[in-house]
Amino acid sequence: MEDELTALERINIVLEGGIPDRVPSLCLGSDFKFIDLFMKSSYALTEEDLEYFSNADLSPRFLHTQQLLAKFSPKSIYPNGLDAKIDLCWEIVDGVQLRKGESQDTFITPNGQVFKFIINDDGIPSYWYTGPSLDSKEKIINFWEHSDNLKVDKNRFRVLAKNRKKMKKFDIVVAQGIGGPFENGLLGIGYLNFAKLARKEPEIIKKHIDFLWENYQKKNLRFLLKTRPDLVMIGNDIGHNDGLQLPLKHWQKFFKPILKKYVEMVHDAGVKFIVHCCGAIEELFPDFVEIGVDGVDSLQPTINDLEMYRKKFPEITLLGTIDDTDLLVNATPEEVRRDMREKIKNLGKKGGYIPGPTNWLLDQKPENIVALFQAIREFGVYD
Amino acid sequence: MTALFTGFPALIYSGLWTLKTVGILERELPNTSITFLITDAPPGFKVIIKDDDFEMEILDGLESVEDLESVQTDMYIALPSHYLLGGTEGFIKGMSDGVINIKNNKILMILGKIASVF
């Protein structure tokens, strides 16, 4: 099966509201656990793959393991590929390096999030957010005094153009991005602090979020755009399983104005803007339309009314939507194929749809992932 | 589930684990032993790469650069965390600032491979 368009043409047509040759596919990338499962499966990289990918200078980058993404290629692109084409993946960058936490087994992001690398007793690594470091008003105010800690290093963006070029050989588009305003603003100070201050001293929250935008996010975004990305996708998980992680009015007051600035900067550079946003986020869709977001990713199907989104918000391309916590973990490949066929019929008939697992691959069955991407090619053809 | 390693040992382990799991360790890294000391996050730890696999051990007595001379190891590196977390650029700066101690320059190739994961 030969494609008529390149992945980038196909994706841009969809994001512009048109109908391309077929439905494009999305795989954000893979976490450690999925790499382990994949390499223990019958699809594991062979010596021949490693030689080919080494010559193509692919990197096994965390969450952006280029060898795995390329292995899914159609035979016309890579003869030993799995014929299960991925069109779009995601790479996140931060212009400021991590630093050691107060406790020496933790790492702190520039905006104050505490993370831990943990090697589990099965020997498989994991990397988790464990809480905020700016957990008092005094620490937040002190943070503003040290804007020199947020000096964005343009060298950290050099890799982006190189990675796009490498993946282009496999006709895979790399959406590139930074952390969004919600994650940057809230996770560094914590939910408790945010809830308290947003009600009693909202000017502190406003100042903090504006401070981060001016001193950190805007500079990151500027350097990212200088690399001339094909697409920008930012990470901004605002939802949980039952709704938003904060009252809608707080989202609209504190974070929406900053997200609007992201969208404007990216659109001014002539690039489409996608937001990755986990959870049940129906309440946010009117705001996404208003500020001009081109696509929304994740959209867990068990907690979002996808058909309603499709009908009510046709301006927005829906990305993700394939259940990665039950279907892709527990179902059979045939059940995955059936789900994909139904989803394309219900959500993708008129374009506006880029399906894929709703998050980084973690504990899904490799055979289900292969079945998913093969099904998108099979059932996604437009007449 | 308990953690085998956290912190800097876990960071280095994660890089080596990825290289091993996707088959790069076997193809591109030699059998060797490497000792790491993050000077502001002791104790140090030692990695043994052998026969397409690796093992890691925390060296509880390894607290300072002086202690490194008594460790049996093919290579070592001692540096402050800031320079390790700065990637290639941070590493180059650390070398020019003279704050990185190395035994055996071949360690640079191995660090480059680990850095390719992050």
Short mmCIF file of C-alpha atoms in Angstrom, two decimals:
data_model
loop_
_atom_site.label_atom_id
_atom_site.label_comp_id
_atom_site.label_asym_id
_atom_site.label_seq_id
_atom_site.Cartn_x
_atom_site.Cartn_y
_atom_site.Cartn_z
CA MET A 1 0.00 0.00 0.00
CA GLU A 2 1.75 3.19 -1.21
CA ASP A 3 0.84 6.55 0.32
CA GLU A 4 0.01 9.42 -2.02
CA LEU A 5 1.04 12.16 0.38
CA THR A 6 3.90 12.63 2.82
CA ALA A 7 3.04 12.45 6.51
CA LEU A 8 3.56 16.20 6.88
CA GLU A 9 1.25 17.00 3.95
CA ARG A 10 -1.38 14.61 5.32
CA ILE A 11 -1.25 16.07 8.84
CA ASN A 12 -1.27 19.70 7.72
CA ILE A 13 -4.26 19.07 5.45
CA VAL A 14 -6.14 17.60 8.41
CA LEU A 15 -5.18 20.48 10.72
CA GLU A 16 -6.34 22.95 8.06
CA GLY A 17 -9.76 21.28 7.97
CA GLY A 18 -9.26 19.34 4.71
CA ILE A 19 -9.47 15.68 3.81
CA PRO A 20 -6.16 14.03 2.79
CA ASP A 21 -5.50 10.60 1.19
CA ARG A 22 -6.07 8.76 4.46
CA VAL A 23 -6.40 9.24 8.21
CA PRO A 24 -2.95 10.05 9.70
CA SER A 25 -1.70 8.20 12.79
CA LEU A 26 -0.10 9.35 16.02
CA CYS A 27 2.25 7.66 18.50
CA LEU A 28 3.63 10.07 21.09
CA GLY A 29 6.56 7.76 21.91
CA SER A 30 7.36 5.05 24.43
CA ASP A 31 8.25 4.88 28.10
CA PHE A 32 10.75 2.35 29.54
CA LYS A 33 8.15 -0.33 30.25
CA PHE A 34 6.96 -0.50 26.65
CA ILE A 35 10.53 -0.68 25.34
CA ASP A 36 10.97 -3.74 27.56
CA LEU A 37 7.74 -5.37 26.34
CA PHE A 38 8.51 -4.58 22.70
CA MET A 39 12.03 -5.99 22.88
CA LYS A 40 10.71 -9.21 24.47
CA SER A 41 8.12 -9.58 21.69
CA SER A 42 8.40 -11.10 18.23
CA TYR A 43 8.74 -7.54 16.84
CA ALA A 44 12.01 -6.86 18.69
CA LEU A 45 14.75 -5.00 16.84
CA THR A 46 17.10 -7.38 15.04
CA GLU A 47 20.80 -7.06 14.40
CA GLU A 48 19.93 -5.95 10.87
CA ASP A 49 17.59 -3.23 12.23
CA LEU A 50 20.28 -2.00 14.61
CA GLU A 51 22.80 -1.77 11.77
CA TYR A 52 20.34 0.14 9.56
CA PHE A 53 19.22 2.49 12.34
CA SER A 54 22.81 3.06 13.44
CA ASN A 55 23.66 4.15 9.89
CA ALA A 56 20.61 6.45 10.01
CA ASP A 57 22.04 7.88 13.27
CA LEU A 58 18.85 7.21 15.24
CA SER A 59 18.91 7.80 19.02
CA PRO A 60 17.21 5.78 21.78
CA ARG A 61 16.06 9.02 23.42
CA PHE A 62 13.81 8.73 26.50
CA LEU A 63 10.14 8.96 25.38
CA HIS A 64 11.37 9.53 21.79
CA THR A 65 13.02 6.19 21.05
CA GLN A 66 13.59 6.72 17.36
CA GLN A 67 14.48 3.10 16.60
CA LEU A 68 11.09 1.86 17.81
CA LEU A 69 9.14 4.49 15.87
CA ALA A 70 11.10 3.72 12.70
CA LYS A 71 10.58 -0.05 13.11
CA PHE A 72 6.85 0.47 12.48
CA SER A 73 7.60 1.75 8.95
CA PRO A 74 5.94 0.38 5.83
CA LYS A 75 8.07 -1.94 3.71
CA SER A 76 8.28 0.74 1.00
CA ILE A 77 10.22 2.94 3.44
CA TYR A 78 12.11 0.29 5.40
CA PRO A 79 12.02 -3.29 4.06
CA ASN A 80 12.21 -4.84 7.56
CA GLY A 81 9.49 -2.55 8.96
CA LEU A 82 6.27 -3.76 10.58
CA ASP A 83 4.06 -2.17 7.89
CA ALA A 84 2.20 -0.28 10.60
CA LYS A 85 2.93 3.32 9.71
CA ILE A 86 3.27 6.05 12.33
CA ASP A 87 2.83 9.54 10.83
CA LEU A 88 3.29 11.74 13.88
CA CYS A 89 5.26 11.53 17.12
CA TRP A 90 6.15 13.99 19.88
CA GLU A 91 9.33 15.38 21.39
CA ILE A 92 9.45 17.67 24.41
CA VAL A 93 12.35 19.98 25.14
CA ASP A 94 13.29 22.24 28.03
CA GLY A 95 15.79 25.05 27.62
CA VAL A 96 16.87 24.85 31.26
CA GLN A 97 18.49 21.74 32.70
CA LEU A 98 17.26 19.75 35.71
CA ARG A 99 19.02 20.34 39.01
CA LYS A 100 19.57 18.16 42.04
CA GLY A 101 16.80 18.34 44.64
CA GLU A 102 17.17 19.02 48.35
CA SER A 103 16.86 15.31 48.90
CA GLN A 104 19.64 13.81 46.83
CA ASP A 105 17.51 11.20 45.14
CA THR A 106 15.28 13.84 43.55
CA PHE A 107 15.57 16.18 40.58
CA ILE A 108 13.90 19.56 40.21
CA THR A 109 12.64 21.11 37.00
CA PRO A 110 13.17 24.83 36.38
CA ASN A 111 9.59 25.63 37.44
CA GLY A 112 9.91 23.72 40.72
CA GLN A 113 8.48 20.25 40.02
CA VAL A 114 10.16 17.42 41.91
CA PHE A 115 10.83 14.24 39.91
CA LYS A 116 12.38 10.89 40.78
CA PHE A 117 14.14 8.30 38.67
CA ILE A 118 13.38 4.93 40.25
CA ILE A 119 14.70 1.53 39.27
CA ASN A 120 12.00 -0.92 40.29
CA ASP A 121 12.86 -4.34 41.69
CA ASP A 122 12.06 -5.86 38.28
CA GLY A 123 15.00 -3.80 36.96
CA ILE A 124 12.85 -1.51 34.78
CA PRO A 125 13.37 2.25 35.21
CA SER A 126 10.58 4.76 35.75
CA TYR A 127 10.49 8.55 36.07
CA TRP A 128 7.72 10.20 38.07
CA TYR A 129 6.54 13.59 39.30
CA THR A 130 6.46 13.36 43.08
CA GLY A 131 5.32 16.86 44.17
CA PRO A 132 6.11 20.57 44.26
CA SER A 133 9.27 22.18 45.62
CA LEU A 134 7.69 25.67 45.91
CA ASP A 135 5.29 24.54 48.60
CA SER A 136 4.84 27.81 50.49
CA LYS A 137 4.14 31.44 49.63
CA GLU A 138 7.61 32.38 50.88
CA LYS A 139 9.29 29.88 48.56
CA ILE A 140 7.29 31.20 45.59
CA ILE A 141 8.30 34.78 46.31
CA ASN A 142 11.91 33.72 46.79
CA PHE A 143 11.73 31.95 43.41
CA TRP A 144 10.99 35.29 41.71
CA GLU A 145 14.23 36.69 43.10
CA HIS A 146 16.26 34.11 41.19
CA SER A 147 15.27 34.53 37.56
CA ASP A 148 18.93 33.77 36.70
CA ASN A 149 18.08 30.10 37.45
CA LEU A 150 15.77 30.23 34.44
CA LYS A 151 18.41 31.16 31.89
CA VAL A 152 17.30 29.37 28.74
CA ASP A 153 20.15 27.71 26.84
CA LYS A 154 19.66 27.82 23.08
CA ASN A 155 22.09 24.91 22.65
CA ARG A 156 19.49 22.61 24.17
CA PHE A 157 17.30 23.22 21.10
CA ARG A 158 19.97 22.25 18.55
CA VAL A 159 18.93 18.62 18.60
CA LEU A 160 15.40 19.39 17.39
CA ALA A 161 16.14 20.13 13.73
CA LYS A 162 18.46 17.12 13.63
CA ASN A 163 15.78 14.83 15.06
CA ARG A 164 13.17 16.06 12.57
CA LYS A 165 15.55 15.37 9.72
CA LYS A 166 16.36 11.86 10.97
CA MET A 167 12.69 10.91 11.33
CA LYS A 168 11.79 12.45 7.97
CA LYS A 169 13.74 9.61 6.31
CA PHE A 170 11.03 7.34 7.75
CA ASP A 171 8.26 9.81 6.81
CA ILE A 172 7.50 10.48 10.49
CA VAL A 173 6.71 14.05 11.55
CA VAL A 174 8.01 15.11 14.95
CA ALA A 175 5.68 17.54 16.73
CA GLN A 176 7.94 19.43 19.12
CA GLY A 177 7.05 21.39 22.18
CA ILE A 178 7.59 22.55 25.71
CA GLY A 179 5.58 22.37 28.92
CA GLY A 180 2.33 24.31 28.88
CA PRO A 181 1.23 27.08 31.25
CA PHE A 182 -0.87 24.86 33.51
CA GLU A 183 1.80 22.27 34.23
CA ASN A 184 4.49 24.90 34.54
CA GLY A 185 2.42 27.12 36.77
CA LEU A 186 0.69 24.62 39.00
CA LEU A 187 2.83 21.54 39.44
CA GLY A 188 5.81 23.52 40.77
CA ILE A 189 3.72 25.10 43.55
CA GLY A 190 1.35 22.21 44.19
CA TYR A 191 -2.42 21.80 44.28
CA LEU A 192 -2.84 22.77 47.93
CA ASN A 193 -0.85 25.96 47.61
CA PHE A 194 -2.64 26.84 44.38
CA ALA A 195 -6.13 26.24 45.84
CA LYS A 196 -5.35 28.33 48.91
CA LEU A 197 -3.68 31.22 47.12
CA ALA A 198 -6.09 31.32 44.17
CA ARG A 199 -8.89 32.06 46.63
CA LYS A 200 -7.15 34.22 49.23
CA GLU A 201 -4.26 35.89 47.41
CA PRO A 202 -4.92 35.50 43.68
CA GLU A 203 -2.41 38.25 42.89
CA ILE A 204 0.39 35.88 43.99
CA ILE A 205 -0.78 33.19 41.57
CA LYS A 206 -1.20 35.71 38.75
CA LYS A 207 2.27 37.13 39.35
CA HIS A 208 3.83 33.66 39.47
CA ILE A 209 2.23 32.53 36.24
CA ASP A 210 3.14 35.78 34.49
CA PHE A 211 6.69 35.52 35.87
CA LEU A 212 7.09 32.03 34.43
CA TRP A 213 5.75 33.12 31.05
CA GLU A 214 8.01 36.17 30.76
CA ASN A 215 11.17 34.60 32.13
CA TYR A 216 10.93 31.00 31.03
CA GLN A 217 8.17 29.78 28.73
CA LYS A 218 8.29 32.67 26.24
CA LYS A 219 12.05 32.29 25.87
CA ASN A 220 11.75 28.52 25.46
CA LEU A 221 9.09 28.96 22.82
CA ARG A 222 11.14 31.58 20.98
CA PHE A 223 14.15 29.24 20.75
CA LEU A 224 11.90 26.35 19.73
CA LEU A 225 10.37 28.41 16.91
CA LYS A 226 13.83 29.46 15.72
CA THR A 227 14.44 25.81 14.84
CA ARG A 228 11.48 26.05 12.42
CA PRO A 229 9.39 23.13 13.75
CA ASP A 230 6.87 21.41 11.48
CA LEU A 231 4.29 21.40 14.28
CA VAL A 232 4.19 22.49 17.89
CA MET A 233 2.54 20.32 20.54
CA ILE A 234 2.72 21.40 24.18
CA GLY A 235 2.05 19.30 27.29
CA ASN A 236 -0.73 20.69 29.44
CA ASP A 237 -2.62 18.02 31.40
CA ILE A 238 -5.51 19.95 32.93
CA GLY A 239 -8.04 17.17 33.41
CA HIS A 240 -8.51 14.13 35.57
CA ASN A 241 -11.02 11.32 35.19
CA ASP A 242 -14.02 13.30 36.47
CA GLY A 243 -13.36 16.74 35.05
CA LEU A 244 -10.85 19.55 35.43
CA GLN A 245 -8.16 19.63 38.09
CA LEU A 246 -9.23 23.16 39.01
CA PRO A 247 -12.41 25.23 38.77
CA LEU A 248 -13.09 26.45 35.22
CA LYS A 249 -13.01 30.06 36.39
CA HIS A 250 -9.47 29.59 37.70
CA TRP A 251 -8.36 28.08 34.39
CA GLN A 252 -9.89 31.02 32.56
CA LYS A 253 -8.49 33.63 34.90
CA PHE A 254 -4.92 32.40 35.32
CA PHE A 255 -3.95 29.98 32.55
CA LYS A 256 -6.08 30.62 29.48
CA PRO A 257 -4.53 34.07 28.79
CA ILE A 258 -1.05 32.49 28.78
CA LEU A 259 -2.10 29.60 26.53
CA LYS A 260 -3.49 32.21 24.15
CA LYS A 261 -0.03 33.81 24.01
CA TYR A 262 1.50 30.42 23.15
CA VAL A 263 -1.00 29.96 20.31
CA GLU A 264 -0.40 33.46 18.95
CA MET A 265 3.40 33.08 18.98
CA VAL A 266 3.24 29.72 17.23
CA HIS A 267 0.68 30.88 14.64
CA ASP A 268 2.72 34.03 13.99
CA ALA A 269 5.55 31.69 13.01
CA GLY A 270 3.21 29.97 10.54
CA VAL A 271 3.06 26.73 12.53
CA LYS A 272 0.02 24.74 13.70
CA PHE A 273 -0.58 24.38 17.44
CA ILE A 274 -1.66 21.20 19.24
CA VAL A 275 -2.25 20.86 22.96
CA HIS A 276 -1.79 17.50 24.71
CA CYS A 277 -4.31 17.56 27.55
CA CYS A 278 -5.23 14.42 29.49
CA GLY A 279 -8.48 13.89 31.37
CA ALA A 280 -12.16 14.74 30.93
CA ILE A 281 -11.86 18.18 29.38
CA GLU A 282 -15.21 18.96 27.78
CA GLU A 283 -15.39 22.29 29.66
CA LEU A 284 -12.21 23.51 27.96
CA PHE A 285 -13.26 22.98 24.34
CA PRO A 286 -15.07 26.33 23.88
CA ASP A 287 -11.95 28.10 25.17
CA PHE A 288 -9.69 26.07 22.89
CA VAL A 289 -11.84 27.12 19.93
CA GLU A 290 -11.82 30.76 21.05
CA ILE A 291 -8.03 31.03 21.34
CA GLY A 292 -7.39 29.16 18.08
CA VAL A 293 -5.96 25.80 19.15
CA ASP A 294 -5.70 23.63 16.01
CA GLY A 295 -5.75 20.19 17.62
CA VAL A 296 -6.30 18.57 21.01
CA ASP A 297 -4.51 15.34 21.93
CA SER A 298 -5.13 12.52 24.36
CA LEU A 299 -8.96 12.46 24.73
CA GLN A 300 -9.42 9.21 26.62
CA PRO A 301 -12.58 7.75 25.06
CA THR A 302 -13.99 6.40 28.32
CA ILE A 303 -14.25 9.86 29.90
CA ASN A 304 -14.78 12.16 26.88
CA ASP A 305 -17.80 12.32 24.55
CA LEU A 306 -15.79 12.19 21.35
CA GLU A 307 -18.73 12.17 18.96
CA MET A 308 -20.11 15.28 20.66
CA TYR A 309 -16.70 16.99 20.29
CA ARG A 310 -16.66 16.04 16.61
CA LYS A 311 -20.12 17.52 15.98
CA LYS A 312 -19.93 20.55 18.24
CA PHE A 313 -16.31 21.63 17.67
CA PRO A 314 -15.48 20.84 14.03
CA GLU A 315 -12.72 23.50 14.07
CA ILE A 316 -10.58 21.31 16.30
CA THR A 317 -8.72 18.21 15.11
CA LEU A 318 -9.07 15.34 17.56
CA LEU A 319 -5.83 13.44 18.28
CA GLY A 320 -5.28 10.29 20.34
CA THR A 321 -8.69 8.85 21.41
CA ILE A 322 -7.59 5.17 21.55
CA ASP A 323 -7.94 3.78 25.06
CA ASP A 324 -4.46 2.91 26.32
CA THR A 325 -5.40 1.78 29.83
CA ASP A 326 -7.82 -1.06 29.03
CA LEU A 327 -8.27 -1.72 25.30
CA LEU A 328 -4.61 -1.66 24.27
CA VAL A 329 -3.54 -3.47 27.45
CA ASN A 330 -6.20 -6.18 27.73
CA ALA A 331 -7.96 -6.64 24.39
CA THR A 332 -7.01 -8.83 21.45
CA PRO A 333 -5.56 -7.40 18.22
CA GLU A 334 -8.88 -8.16 16.50
CA GLU A 335 -10.76 -6.13 19.12
CA VAL A 336 -8.30 -3.28 18.61
CA ARG A 337 -8.93 -3.42 14.84
CA ARG A 338 -12.69 -3.32 15.39
CA ASP A 339 -12.40 -0.35 17.74
CA MET A 340 -10.23 1.50 15.24
CA ARG A 341 -12.64 0.82 12.37
CA GLU A 342 -15.54 2.15 14.45
CA LYS A 343 -13.63 5.22 15.60
CA ILE A 344 -12.63 6.17 12.05
CA LYS A 345 -16.25 5.72 10.94
CA ASN A 346 -17.61 7.85 13.76
CA LEU A 347 -14.89 10.49 14.13
CA GLY A 348 -12.85 10.61 10.95
CA LYS A 349 -15.31 10.55 8.06
CA LYS A 350 -14.80 14.22 7.26
CA GLY A 351 -11.16 14.58 8.32
CA GLY A 352 -10.24 16.30 11.58
CA TYR A 353 -8.93 13.09 13.11
CA ILE A 354 -5.43 11.80 13.96
CA PRO A 355 -5.85 8.66 16.09
CA GLY A 356 -3.30 6.97 18.31
CA PRO A 357 -2.83 5.76 21.90
CA THR A 358 -3.88 8.43 24.37
CA ASN A 359 -0.45 8.74 25.99
CA TRP A 360 3.17 7.55 25.85
CA LEU A 361 3.23 3.78 25.36
CA LEU A 362 3.72 2.06 28.69
CA ASP A 363 2.26 -1.38 29.44
CA GLN A 364 0.31 -2.05 26.26
CA LYS A 365 0.69 -5.29 24.32
CA PRO A 366 3.06 -4.75 21.38
CA GLU A 367 0.78 -6.85 19.13
CA ASN A 368 -2.08 -4.46 19.89
CA ILE A 369 0.02 -1.45 18.98
CA VAL A 370 1.02 -3.04 15.68
CA ALA A 371 -2.63 -3.98 15.02
CA LEU A 372 -3.72 -0.42 15.80
CA PHE A 373 -1.39 1.25 13.31
CA GLN A 374 -2.07 -1.36 10.64
CA ALA A 375 -5.82 -0.78 11.12
CA ILE A 376 -5.45 2.99 10.73
CA ARG A 377 -3.89 2.43 7.29
CA GLU A 378 -6.43 -0.20 6.35
CA PHE A 379 -9.62 1.55 7.42
CA GLY A 380 -8.48 5.16 7.15
CA VAL A 381 -8.47 5.51 3.36
CA TYR A 382 -10.69 8.34 2.05
CA ASP A 383 -12.56 7.65 -1.21
CA MET B 1 7.66 -3.11 44.81
CA THR B 2 10.86 -1.62 46.24
CA ALA B 3 13.37 0.58 44.47
CA LEU B 4 16.73 -0.92 43.53
CA PHE B 5 18.18 2.54 42.89
CA THR B 6 17.06 6.16 42.96
CA GLY B 7 18.78 9.49 42.29
CA PHE B 8 21.96 9.68 40.19
CA PRO B 9 22.61 5.93 40.21
CA ALA B 10 19.07 5.49 38.82
CA LEU B 11 19.69 8.12 36.16
CA ILE B 12 22.84 6.36 34.89
CA TYR B 13 21.16 2.96 35.25
CA SER B 14 18.20 4.18 33.13
CA GLY B 15 20.55 5.22 30.34
CA LEU B 16 22.48 1.94 30.40
CA TRP B 17 19.25 -0.07 30.70
CA THR B 18 17.88 1.58 27.56
CA LEU B 19 21.12 0.97 25.63
CA LYS B 20 21.10 -2.66 26.76
CA THR B 21 17.42 -3.27 26.04
CA VAL B 22 17.49 -1.91 22.50
CA GLY B 23 20.73 -3.79 21.75
CA ILE B 24 23.17 -0.88 21.60
CA LEU B 25 25.16 -1.83 24.70
CA GLU B 26 26.08 -5.17 23.16
CA ARG B 27 27.05 -3.61 19.84
CA GLU B 28 28.85 -0.48 20.94
CA LEU B 29 30.07 -0.61 24.55
CA PRO B 30 33.18 -2.55 25.67
CA ASN B 31 33.49 -4.75 28.73
CA THR B 32 34.72 -2.40 31.44
CA SER B 33 34.16 -1.02 34.93
CA ILE B 34 33.29 2.62 35.56
CA THR B 35 33.04 4.41 38.90
CA PHE B 36 30.93 7.55 39.24
CA LEU B 37 31.15 10.10 42.03
CA ILE B 38 28.69 12.97 41.94
CA THR B 39 30.61 15.15 44.38
CA ASP B 40 27.55 16.88 45.85
CA ALA B 41 25.54 13.64 46.00
CA PRO B 42 27.80 10.92 47.44
CA PRO B 43 28.34 8.04 47.86
CA GLY B 44 29.78 6.97 44.52
CA PHE B 45 28.67 3.95 42.54
CA LYS B 46 30.30 1.49 40.21
CA VAL B 47 29.04 0.00 36.98
CA ILE B 48 30.44 -3.20 35.52
CA ILE B 49 29.67 -3.76 31.85
CA LYS B 50 30.30 -7.36 30.89
CA ASP B 51 29.04 -9.77 28.25
CA ASP B 52 26.21 -7.59 26.88
CA ASP B 53 24.91 -6.81 30.37
CA PHE B 54 25.72 -4.50 33.25
CA GLU B 55 25.58 -4.44 37.04
CA MET B 56 25.53 -1.48 39.40
CA GLU B 57 26.74 -1.29 42.98
CA ILE B 58 26.63 1.60 45.47
CA LEU B 59 30.07 2.14 47.07
CA ASP B 60 29.12 3.31 50.55
CA GLY B 61 32.62 4.45 51.55
CA LEU B 62 33.21 6.49 48.39
CA GLU B 63 32.60 10.05 49.54
CA SER B 64 35.38 12.17 48.02
CA VAL B 65 37.65 12.43 44.99
CA GLU B 66 40.60 11.21 47.11
CA ASP B 67 38.72 7.97 47.84
CA LEU B 68 38.61 7.16 44.10
CA GLU B 69 42.26 6.13 43.98
CA SER B 70 41.54 3.15 46.21
CA VAL B 71 38.69 1.84 44.04
CA GLN B 72 39.53 -0.95 41.59
CA THR B 73 38.06 0.37 38.35
CA ASP B 74 39.04 0.76 34.69
CA MET B 75 37.61 4.26 34.50
CA TYR B 76 36.22 6.86 36.83
CA ILE B 77 34.63 10.26 36.73
CA ALA B 78 34.00 12.70 39.57
CA LEU B 79 32.00 15.85 38.99
CA PRO B 80 29.36 18.12 40.56
CA SER B 81 25.75 17.29 39.65
CA HIS B 82 25.24 20.56 37.79
CA TYR B 83 27.75 19.59 35.11
CA LEU B 84 26.39 16.07 34.68
CA LEU B 85 22.82 17.35 34.29
CA GLY B 86 23.98 19.97 31.78
CA GLY B 87 24.47 17.34 29.07
CA THR B 88 27.25 17.70 26.52
CA GLU B 89 27.46 21.48 26.92
CA GLY B 90 27.59 21.19 30.71
CA PHE B 91 30.27 18.57 30.44
CA ILE B 92 32.44 20.69 28.15
CA LYS B 93 32.05 23.64 30.54
CA GLY B 94 32.99 21.42 33.49
CA MET B 95 36.14 20.29 31.68
CA SER B 96 37.14 23.88 30.92
CA ASP B 97 36.33 24.92 34.51
CA GLY B 98 38.65 22.12 35.69
CA VAL B 99 36.05 20.61 38.04
CA ILE B 100 35.82 17.18 36.39
CA ASN B 101 38.24 14.39 37.34
CA ILE B 102 38.58 11.52 34.92
CA LYS B 103 40.54 8.29 34.75
CA ASN B 104 40.79 6.97 31.19
CA ASN B 105 39.45 9.17 28.38
CA LYS B 106 37.49 6.23 26.92
CA ILE B 107 34.87 7.09 29.53
CA LEU B 108 33.84 10.04 27.34
CA MET B 109 32.56 7.72 24.62
CA ILE B 110 30.51 5.75 27.16
CA LEU B 111 29.08 8.93 28.71
CA GLY B 112 28.17 10.13 25.22
CA LYS B 113 26.20 6.93 24.63
CA ILE B 114 24.39 7.29 27.97
CA ALA B 115 23.69 10.96 27.21
CA SER B 116 22.05 9.98 23.89
CA VAL B 117 19.14 8.60 25.94
CA PHE B 118 18.38 11.95 27.63
#
